[in-house]
Tab-separated table of C-alpha atoms in Angstrom:
chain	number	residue	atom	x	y	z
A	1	UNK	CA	-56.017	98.145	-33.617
A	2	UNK	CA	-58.065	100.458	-36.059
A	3	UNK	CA	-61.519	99.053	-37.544
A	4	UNK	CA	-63.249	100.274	-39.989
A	5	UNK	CA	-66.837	98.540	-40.246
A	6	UNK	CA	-68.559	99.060	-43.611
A	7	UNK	CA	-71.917	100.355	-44.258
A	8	UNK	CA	-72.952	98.214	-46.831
A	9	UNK	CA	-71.155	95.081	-47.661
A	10	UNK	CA	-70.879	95.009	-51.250
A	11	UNK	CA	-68.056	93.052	-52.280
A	12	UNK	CA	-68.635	89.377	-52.761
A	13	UNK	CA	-64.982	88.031	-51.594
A	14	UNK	CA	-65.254	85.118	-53.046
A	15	UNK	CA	-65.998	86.098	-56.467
A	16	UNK	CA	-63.498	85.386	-59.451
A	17	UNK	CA	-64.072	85.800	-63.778
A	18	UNK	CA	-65.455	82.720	-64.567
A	19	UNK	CA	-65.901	81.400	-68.254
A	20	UNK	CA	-69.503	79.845	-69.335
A	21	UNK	CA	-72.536	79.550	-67.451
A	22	UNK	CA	-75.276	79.972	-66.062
A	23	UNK	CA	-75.214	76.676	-64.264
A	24	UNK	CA	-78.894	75.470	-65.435
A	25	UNK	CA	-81.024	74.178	-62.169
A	26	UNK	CA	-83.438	71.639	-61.227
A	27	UNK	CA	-85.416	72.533	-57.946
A	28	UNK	CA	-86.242	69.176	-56.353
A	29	UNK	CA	-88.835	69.975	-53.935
A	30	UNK	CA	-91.573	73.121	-53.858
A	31	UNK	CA	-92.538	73.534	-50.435
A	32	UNK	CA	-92.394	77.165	-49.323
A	33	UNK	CA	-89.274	77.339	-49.400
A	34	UNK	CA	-88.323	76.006	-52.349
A	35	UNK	CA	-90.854	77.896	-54.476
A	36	UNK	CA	-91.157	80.844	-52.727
A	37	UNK	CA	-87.763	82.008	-51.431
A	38	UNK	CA	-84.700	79.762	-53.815
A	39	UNK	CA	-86.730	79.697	-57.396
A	40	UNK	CA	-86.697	84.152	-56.906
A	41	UNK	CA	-83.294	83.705	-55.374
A	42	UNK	CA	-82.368	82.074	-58.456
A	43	UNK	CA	-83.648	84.102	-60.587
A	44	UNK	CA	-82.055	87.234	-59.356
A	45	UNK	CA	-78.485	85.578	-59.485
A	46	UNK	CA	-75.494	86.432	-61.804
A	47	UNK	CA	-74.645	82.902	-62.417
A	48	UNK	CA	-77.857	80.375	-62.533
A	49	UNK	CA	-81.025	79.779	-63.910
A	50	UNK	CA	-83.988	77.298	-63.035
A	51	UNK	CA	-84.750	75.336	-66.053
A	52	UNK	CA	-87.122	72.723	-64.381
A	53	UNK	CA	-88.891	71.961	-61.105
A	54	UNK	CA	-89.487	68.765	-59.796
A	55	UNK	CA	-92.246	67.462	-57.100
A	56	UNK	CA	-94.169	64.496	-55.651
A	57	UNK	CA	-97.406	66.645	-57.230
A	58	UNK	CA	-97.196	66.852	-60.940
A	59	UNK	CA	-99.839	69.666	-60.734
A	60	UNK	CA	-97.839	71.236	-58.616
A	61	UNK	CA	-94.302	70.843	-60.614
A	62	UNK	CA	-96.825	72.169	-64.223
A	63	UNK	CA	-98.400	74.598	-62.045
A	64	UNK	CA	-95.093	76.297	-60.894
A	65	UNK	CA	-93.370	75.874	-63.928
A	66	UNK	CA	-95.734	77.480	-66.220
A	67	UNK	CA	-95.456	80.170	-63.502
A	68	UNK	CA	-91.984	80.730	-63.709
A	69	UNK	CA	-91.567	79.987	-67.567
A	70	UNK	CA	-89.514	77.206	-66.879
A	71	UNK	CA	-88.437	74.257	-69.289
A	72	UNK	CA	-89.337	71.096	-67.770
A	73	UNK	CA	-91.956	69.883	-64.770
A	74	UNK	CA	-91.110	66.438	-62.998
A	75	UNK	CA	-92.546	64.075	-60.542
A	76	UNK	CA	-90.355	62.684	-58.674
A	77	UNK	CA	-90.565	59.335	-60.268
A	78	UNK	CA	-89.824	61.069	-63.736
A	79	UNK	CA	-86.799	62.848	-62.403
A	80	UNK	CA	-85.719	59.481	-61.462
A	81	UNK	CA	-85.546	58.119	-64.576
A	82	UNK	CA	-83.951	60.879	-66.211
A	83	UNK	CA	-86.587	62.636	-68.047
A	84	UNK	CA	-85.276	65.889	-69.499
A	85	UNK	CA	-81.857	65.492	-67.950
A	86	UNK	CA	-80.738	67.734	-70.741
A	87	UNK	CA	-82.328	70.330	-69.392
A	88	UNK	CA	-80.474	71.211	-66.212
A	89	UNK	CA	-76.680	70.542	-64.816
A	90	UNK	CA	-77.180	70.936	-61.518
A	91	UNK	CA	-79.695	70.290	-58.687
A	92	UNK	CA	-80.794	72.072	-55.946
A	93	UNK	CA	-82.449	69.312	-53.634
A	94	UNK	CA	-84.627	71.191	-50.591
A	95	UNK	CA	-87.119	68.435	-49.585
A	96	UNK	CA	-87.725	67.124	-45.945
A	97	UNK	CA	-84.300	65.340	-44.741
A	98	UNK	CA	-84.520	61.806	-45.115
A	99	UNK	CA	-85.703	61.946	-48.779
A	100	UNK	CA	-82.580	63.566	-49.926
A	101	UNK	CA	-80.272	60.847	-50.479
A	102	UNK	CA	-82.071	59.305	-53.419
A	103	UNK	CA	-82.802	62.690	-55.213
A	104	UNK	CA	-79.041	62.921	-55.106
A	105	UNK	CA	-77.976	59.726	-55.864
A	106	UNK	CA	-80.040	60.345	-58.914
A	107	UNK	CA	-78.514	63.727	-59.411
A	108	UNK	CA	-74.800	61.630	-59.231
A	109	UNK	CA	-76.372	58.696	-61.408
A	110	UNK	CA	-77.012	61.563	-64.094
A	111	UNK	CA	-73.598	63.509	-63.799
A	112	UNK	CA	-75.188	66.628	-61.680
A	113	UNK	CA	-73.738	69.009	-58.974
A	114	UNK	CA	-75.979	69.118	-56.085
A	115	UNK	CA	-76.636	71.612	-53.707
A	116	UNK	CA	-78.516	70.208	-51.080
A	117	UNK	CA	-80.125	71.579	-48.137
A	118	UNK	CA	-78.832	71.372	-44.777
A	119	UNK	CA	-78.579	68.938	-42.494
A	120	UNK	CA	-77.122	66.749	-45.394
A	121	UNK	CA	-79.818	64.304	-44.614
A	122	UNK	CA	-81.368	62.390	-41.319
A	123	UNK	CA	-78.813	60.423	-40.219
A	124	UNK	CA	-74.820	60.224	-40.111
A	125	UNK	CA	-75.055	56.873	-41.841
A	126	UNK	CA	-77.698	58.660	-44.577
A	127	UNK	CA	-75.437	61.613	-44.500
A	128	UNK	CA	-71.905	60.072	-45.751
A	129	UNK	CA	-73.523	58.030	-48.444
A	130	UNK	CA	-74.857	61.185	-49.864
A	131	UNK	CA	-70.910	62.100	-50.212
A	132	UNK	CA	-70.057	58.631	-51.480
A	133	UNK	CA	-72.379	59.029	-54.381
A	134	UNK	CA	-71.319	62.061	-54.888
A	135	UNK	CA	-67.451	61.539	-54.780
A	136	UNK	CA	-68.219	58.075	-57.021
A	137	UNK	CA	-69.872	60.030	-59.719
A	138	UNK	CA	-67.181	62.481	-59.470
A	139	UNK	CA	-69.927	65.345	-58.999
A	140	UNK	CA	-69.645	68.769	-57.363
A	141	UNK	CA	-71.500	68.985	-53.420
A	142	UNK	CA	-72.208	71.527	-51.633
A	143	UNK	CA	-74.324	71.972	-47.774
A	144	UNK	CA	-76.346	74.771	-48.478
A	145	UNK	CA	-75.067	76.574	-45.444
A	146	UNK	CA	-76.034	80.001	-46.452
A	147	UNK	CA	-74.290	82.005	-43.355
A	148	UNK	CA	-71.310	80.823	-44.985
A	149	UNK	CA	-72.162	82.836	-48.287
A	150	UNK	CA	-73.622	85.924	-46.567
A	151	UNK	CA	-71.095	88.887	-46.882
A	152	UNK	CA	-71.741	90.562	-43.184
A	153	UNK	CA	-71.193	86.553	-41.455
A	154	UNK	CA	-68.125	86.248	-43.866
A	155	UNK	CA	-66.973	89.916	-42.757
A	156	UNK	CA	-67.363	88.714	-38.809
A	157	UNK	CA	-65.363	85.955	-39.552
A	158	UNK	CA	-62.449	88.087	-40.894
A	159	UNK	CA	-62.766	90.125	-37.787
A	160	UNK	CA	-62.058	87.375	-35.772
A	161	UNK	CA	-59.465	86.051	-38.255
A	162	UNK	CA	-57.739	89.155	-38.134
A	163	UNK	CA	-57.793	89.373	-34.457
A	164	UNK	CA	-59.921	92.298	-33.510
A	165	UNK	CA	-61.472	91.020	-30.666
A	166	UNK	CA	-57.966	88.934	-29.207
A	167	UNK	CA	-58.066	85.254	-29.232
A	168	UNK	CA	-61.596	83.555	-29.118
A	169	UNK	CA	-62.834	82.636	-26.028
A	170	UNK	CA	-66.490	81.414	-26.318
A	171	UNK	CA	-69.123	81.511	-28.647
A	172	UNK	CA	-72.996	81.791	-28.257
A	173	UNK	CA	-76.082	81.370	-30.546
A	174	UNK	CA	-79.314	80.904	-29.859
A	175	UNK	CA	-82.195	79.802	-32.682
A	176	UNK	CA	-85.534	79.698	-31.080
A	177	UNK	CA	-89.390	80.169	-32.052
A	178	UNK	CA	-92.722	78.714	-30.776
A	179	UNK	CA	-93.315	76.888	-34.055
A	180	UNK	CA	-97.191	75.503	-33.088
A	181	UNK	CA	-98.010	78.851	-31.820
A	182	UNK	CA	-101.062	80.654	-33.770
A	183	UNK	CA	-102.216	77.715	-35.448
A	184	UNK	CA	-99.165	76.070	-36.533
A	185	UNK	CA	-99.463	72.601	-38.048
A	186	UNK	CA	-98.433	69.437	-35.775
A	187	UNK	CA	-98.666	67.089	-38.315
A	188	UNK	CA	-95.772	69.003	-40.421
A	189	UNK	CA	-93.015	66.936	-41.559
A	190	UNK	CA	-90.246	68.391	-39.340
A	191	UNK	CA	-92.028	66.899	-36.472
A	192	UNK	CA	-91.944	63.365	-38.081
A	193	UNK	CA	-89.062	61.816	-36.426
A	194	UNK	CA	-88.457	59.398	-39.538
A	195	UNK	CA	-88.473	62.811	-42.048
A	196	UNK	CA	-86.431	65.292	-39.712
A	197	UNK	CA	-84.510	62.576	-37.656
A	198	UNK	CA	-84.491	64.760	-35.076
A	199	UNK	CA	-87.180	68.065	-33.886
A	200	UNK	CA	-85.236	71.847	-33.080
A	201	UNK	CA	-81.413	70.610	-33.405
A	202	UNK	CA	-81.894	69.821	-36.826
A	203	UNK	CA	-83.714	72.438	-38.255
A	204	UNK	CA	-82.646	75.263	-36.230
A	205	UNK	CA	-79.910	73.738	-34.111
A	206	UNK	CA	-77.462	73.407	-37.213
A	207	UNK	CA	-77.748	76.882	-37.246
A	208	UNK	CA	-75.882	78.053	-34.420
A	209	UNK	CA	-73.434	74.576	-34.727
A	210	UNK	CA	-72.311	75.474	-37.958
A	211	UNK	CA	-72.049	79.154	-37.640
A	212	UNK	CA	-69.453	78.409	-34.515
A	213	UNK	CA	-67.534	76.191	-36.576
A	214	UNK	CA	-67.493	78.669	-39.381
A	215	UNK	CA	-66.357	81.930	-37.540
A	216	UNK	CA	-64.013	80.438	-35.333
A	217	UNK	CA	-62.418	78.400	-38.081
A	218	UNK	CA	-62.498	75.080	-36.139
A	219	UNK	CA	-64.405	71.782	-35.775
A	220	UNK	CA	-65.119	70.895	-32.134
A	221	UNK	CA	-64.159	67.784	-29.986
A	222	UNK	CA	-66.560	67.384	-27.557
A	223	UNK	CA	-70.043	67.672	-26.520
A	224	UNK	CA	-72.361	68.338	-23.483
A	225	UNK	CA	-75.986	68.192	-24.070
A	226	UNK	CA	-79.703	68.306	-22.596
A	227	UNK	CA	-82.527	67.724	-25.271
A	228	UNK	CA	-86.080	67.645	-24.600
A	229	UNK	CA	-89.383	66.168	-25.988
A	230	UNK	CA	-92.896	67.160	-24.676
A	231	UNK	CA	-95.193	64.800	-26.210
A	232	UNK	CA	-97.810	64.641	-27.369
A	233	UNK	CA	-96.572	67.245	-30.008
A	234	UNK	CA	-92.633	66.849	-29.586
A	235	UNK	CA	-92.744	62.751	-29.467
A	236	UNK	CA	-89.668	61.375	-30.982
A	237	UNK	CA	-88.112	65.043	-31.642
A	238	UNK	CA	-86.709	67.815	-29.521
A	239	UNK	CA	-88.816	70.688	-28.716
A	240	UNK	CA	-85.943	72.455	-26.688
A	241	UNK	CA	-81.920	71.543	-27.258
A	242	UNK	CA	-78.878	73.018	-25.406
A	243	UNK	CA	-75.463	71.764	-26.218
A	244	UNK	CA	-71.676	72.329	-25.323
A	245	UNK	CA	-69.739	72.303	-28.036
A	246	UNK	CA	-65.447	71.910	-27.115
A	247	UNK	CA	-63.042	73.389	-29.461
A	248	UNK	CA	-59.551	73.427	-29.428
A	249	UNK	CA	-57.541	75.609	-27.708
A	250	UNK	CA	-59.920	75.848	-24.902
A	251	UNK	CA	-62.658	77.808	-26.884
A	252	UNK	CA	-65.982	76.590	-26.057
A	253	UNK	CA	-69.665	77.439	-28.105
A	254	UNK	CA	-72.524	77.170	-26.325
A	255	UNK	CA	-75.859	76.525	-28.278
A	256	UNK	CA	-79.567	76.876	-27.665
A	257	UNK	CA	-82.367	76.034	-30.071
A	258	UNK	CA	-86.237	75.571	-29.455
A	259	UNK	CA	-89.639	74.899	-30.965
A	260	UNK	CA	-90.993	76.543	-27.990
A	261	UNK	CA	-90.031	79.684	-27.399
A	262	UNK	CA	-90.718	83.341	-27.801
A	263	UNK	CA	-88.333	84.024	-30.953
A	264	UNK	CA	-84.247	85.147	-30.922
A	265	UNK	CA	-81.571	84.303	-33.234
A	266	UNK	CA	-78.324	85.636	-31.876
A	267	UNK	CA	-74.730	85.420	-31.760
A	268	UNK	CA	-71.779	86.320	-29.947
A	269	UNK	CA	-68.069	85.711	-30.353
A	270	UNK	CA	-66.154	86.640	-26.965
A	271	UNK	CA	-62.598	87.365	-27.139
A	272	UNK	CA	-59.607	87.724	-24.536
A	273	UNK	CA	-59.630	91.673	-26.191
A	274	UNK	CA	-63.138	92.615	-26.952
A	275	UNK	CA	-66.568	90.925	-28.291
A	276	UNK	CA	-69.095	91.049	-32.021
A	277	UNK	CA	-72.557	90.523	-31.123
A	278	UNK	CA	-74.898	89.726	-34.585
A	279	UNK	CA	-78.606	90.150	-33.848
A	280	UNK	CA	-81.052	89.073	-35.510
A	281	UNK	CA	-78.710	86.597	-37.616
A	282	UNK	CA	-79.924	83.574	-38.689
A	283	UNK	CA	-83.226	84.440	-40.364
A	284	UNK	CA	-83.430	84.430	-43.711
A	285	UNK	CA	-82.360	88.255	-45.070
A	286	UNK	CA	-82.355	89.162	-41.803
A	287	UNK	CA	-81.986	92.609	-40.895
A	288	UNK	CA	-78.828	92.229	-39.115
A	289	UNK	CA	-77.124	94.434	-36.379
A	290	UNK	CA	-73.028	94.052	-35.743
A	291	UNK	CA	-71.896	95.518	-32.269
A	292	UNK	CA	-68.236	95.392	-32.014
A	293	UNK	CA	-67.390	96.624	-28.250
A	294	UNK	CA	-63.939	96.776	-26.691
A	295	UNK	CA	-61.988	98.501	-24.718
A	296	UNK	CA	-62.364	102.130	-26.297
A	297	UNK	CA	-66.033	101.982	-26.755
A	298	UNK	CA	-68.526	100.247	-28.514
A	299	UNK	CA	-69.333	100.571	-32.509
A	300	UNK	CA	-73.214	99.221	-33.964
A	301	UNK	CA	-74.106	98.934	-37.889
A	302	UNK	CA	-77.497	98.220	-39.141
A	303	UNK	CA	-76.251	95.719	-41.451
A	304	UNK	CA	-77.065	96.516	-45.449
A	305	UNK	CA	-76.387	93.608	-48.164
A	306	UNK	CA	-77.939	91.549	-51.087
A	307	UNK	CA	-80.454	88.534	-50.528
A	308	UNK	CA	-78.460	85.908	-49.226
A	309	UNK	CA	-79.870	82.864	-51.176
A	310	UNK	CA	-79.074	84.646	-54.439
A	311	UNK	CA	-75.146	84.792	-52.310
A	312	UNK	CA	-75.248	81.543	-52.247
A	313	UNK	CA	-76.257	80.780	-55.660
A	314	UNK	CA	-73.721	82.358	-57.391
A	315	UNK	CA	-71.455	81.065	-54.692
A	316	UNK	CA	-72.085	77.714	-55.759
A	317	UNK	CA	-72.121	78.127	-59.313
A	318	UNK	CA	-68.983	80.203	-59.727
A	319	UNK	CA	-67.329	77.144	-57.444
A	320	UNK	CA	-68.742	74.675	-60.461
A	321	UNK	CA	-67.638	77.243	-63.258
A	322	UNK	CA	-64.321	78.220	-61.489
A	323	UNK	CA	-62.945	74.994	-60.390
A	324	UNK	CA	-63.127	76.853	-56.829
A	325	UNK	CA	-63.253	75.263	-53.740
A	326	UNK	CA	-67.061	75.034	-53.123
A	327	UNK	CA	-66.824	75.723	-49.441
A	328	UNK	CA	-69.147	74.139	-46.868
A	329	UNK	CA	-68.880	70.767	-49.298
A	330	UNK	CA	-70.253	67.324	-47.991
A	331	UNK	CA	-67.678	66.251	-45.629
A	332	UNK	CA	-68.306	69.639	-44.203
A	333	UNK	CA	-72.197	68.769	-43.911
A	334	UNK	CA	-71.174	65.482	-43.363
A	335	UNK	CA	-69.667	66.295	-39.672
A	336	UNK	CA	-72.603	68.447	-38.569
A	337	UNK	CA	-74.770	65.045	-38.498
A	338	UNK	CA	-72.130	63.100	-36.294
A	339	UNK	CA	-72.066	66.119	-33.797
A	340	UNK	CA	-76.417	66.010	-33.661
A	341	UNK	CA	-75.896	62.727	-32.801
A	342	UNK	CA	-73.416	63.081	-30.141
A	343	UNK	CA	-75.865	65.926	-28.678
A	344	UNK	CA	-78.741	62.938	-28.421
A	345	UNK	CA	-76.337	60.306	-27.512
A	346	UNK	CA	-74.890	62.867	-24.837
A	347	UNK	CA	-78.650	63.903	-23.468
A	348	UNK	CA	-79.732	60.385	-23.231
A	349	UNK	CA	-76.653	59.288	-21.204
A	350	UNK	CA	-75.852	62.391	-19.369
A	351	UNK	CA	-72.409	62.644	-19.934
A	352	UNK	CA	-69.951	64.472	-22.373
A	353	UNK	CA	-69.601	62.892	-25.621
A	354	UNK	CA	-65.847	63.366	-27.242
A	355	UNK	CA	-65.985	63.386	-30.800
């Protein structure tokens, strides 16, 4: 088989015409991320615009909003009641995991897509009444799974689609960093076990989980799993996580992600024909490297494309514009929090956990 791999990947495949727009945004939430890497992102899309910023800190939400020449500034409370709902039809909700259930059941309560930030929320029981509220109010949701959106993981995925490496055999990703390391903060919220509801698996871990669902085109069965705390830093959350994941057809995905350890985000997809090895991957904008080796040789491309949350953006809105299937949607999400919890229920009892 003949492959051709691309030096830049500038075709979004997903993209159709769509009629109005942009979809007007709320950013609920303006930690780093939030005002530093989506508020730009948005800004730099086809398809969207941030119209108002919301934040437990009303300094904060006036503050970055007068920054950003932006129409409205909300607390959280005021978003709540619906202050200057006019202003924005959808929300973007990117604050620590257990608070975002009620900033979307607000967002359903006032008729607004969400796209919230993965994992859906800090619990499976959390996590599927964020889609009920959702589905109720009849409102667009979308994970914000942004590997699915970025054009060189999409491009993988065909490759393994289109057999080019034979029928999948195993997958492997790894998301690690030493995350106190240098003066990093222990009393951040992702080590709150009641905020993250879990420690690496659920910030980083989802990361490698989801992207093995997503290339191989499958959900997995079962589950295998050793997690591990260290207190007094790592008490009720994982500092290390390895997991099994079972797929049909005898594929299996094997997953590593840690708080602390010297940095790697990786992939491989194995096939009975050949292999695609993406490294670094999971960063955000990372400067990715494809290695397709088989039989004939071995082919590497340093990887060039546009910034992946603006991707994912327009992805979104042209779903809510389009009437196009929005991808990774909430059931999607939905399933990534029942597979974290068979990964603790399997470490803690030390036996596979079928799904």
């Amino acid at each position: 088989m003949n492959l051709e791999i691309p030096t830049r990947f500038a075709e979004r495949d997903w993209e159709r015409a769509v009629d109005g727009g942009p979809v007007r945004f709320a950013v609920v939430g303006l930690g780093w991320f939030g005002r530093d890497v989506a508020l730009p992102a948005i800004e730099d899309s086809e398809y969207c615009e941030a119209t108002a910023v919301v934040s437990g800190s009303a300094e904060k939400a006036s503050s970055v909003a007068e920054e950003r020449g932006l129409d409205a500034a909300l607390t959280y409370e005021e978003y709540a009641d619906g202050e200057h709902a006019e202003a924005y039809d959808a929300v973007y909700v990117v604050t620590p995991n257990a608070l975002h259930l009620p900033h979307v059941e607000t967002a359903a309560s006032l008729g607004k897509d969400v796209l919230c930030e993965k994992p859906l929320e800090a619990t499976g029981e959390r996590a599927e009444r964020v889609v009920e509220v959702c589905e109720e109010a009849g409102v667009q949701l979308m994970t914000a799974y942004r590997m699915q959106t970025t054009r060189s993981v999409r491009w993988v995925r065909e490759q393994v689609r289109a057999g080019v490496i034979g029928d999948p055999v195993q997958f492997t990703g790894e998301f690690s960093f030493n995350m106190l390391a240098g003066g990093g903060d222990p009393d951040q919220w992702r080590l709150d076990p009641d905020l993250a509801g879990g420690g690496a698996l659920m910030d980083v871990g989802v990361y490698p989980l989801n992207t093995a669902r997503f290339v191989l085109d499958a959900d997995p069965v079962a589950v295998h799993a050793t997690a591990i705390e260290n207190p007094p830093a790592f008490d009720g959350v994982d500092e290390h996580v390895a997991f099994t994941l079972a797929f049909p057809d005898d594929v299996t995905a094997q997953c590593s992600a840690s708080y602390g350890a010297s940095g790697a985000n990786h992939m491989t997809i194995v096939g009975t024909e050949g292999r695609i090895t993406v490294d670094p991957v999971f960063d955000v904008d990372a400067d990715r490297q494809i290695t397709i080796a088989r039989d004939h040789g071995e082919t590497t491309v340093d990887v060039a494309e546009p910034p992946e949350m603006v991707e994912e953006f327009d992805f979104f809105a042209t779903a809510v514009l389009g009437e196009r299937d929005i991808g990774p949607d909430g059931e999607h999400g939905l399933l990534d929090l029942r597979v974290a919890e068979a990964v603790y229920e399997s470490s803690d009892e030390g036996r596979r956990v079928d799904l």
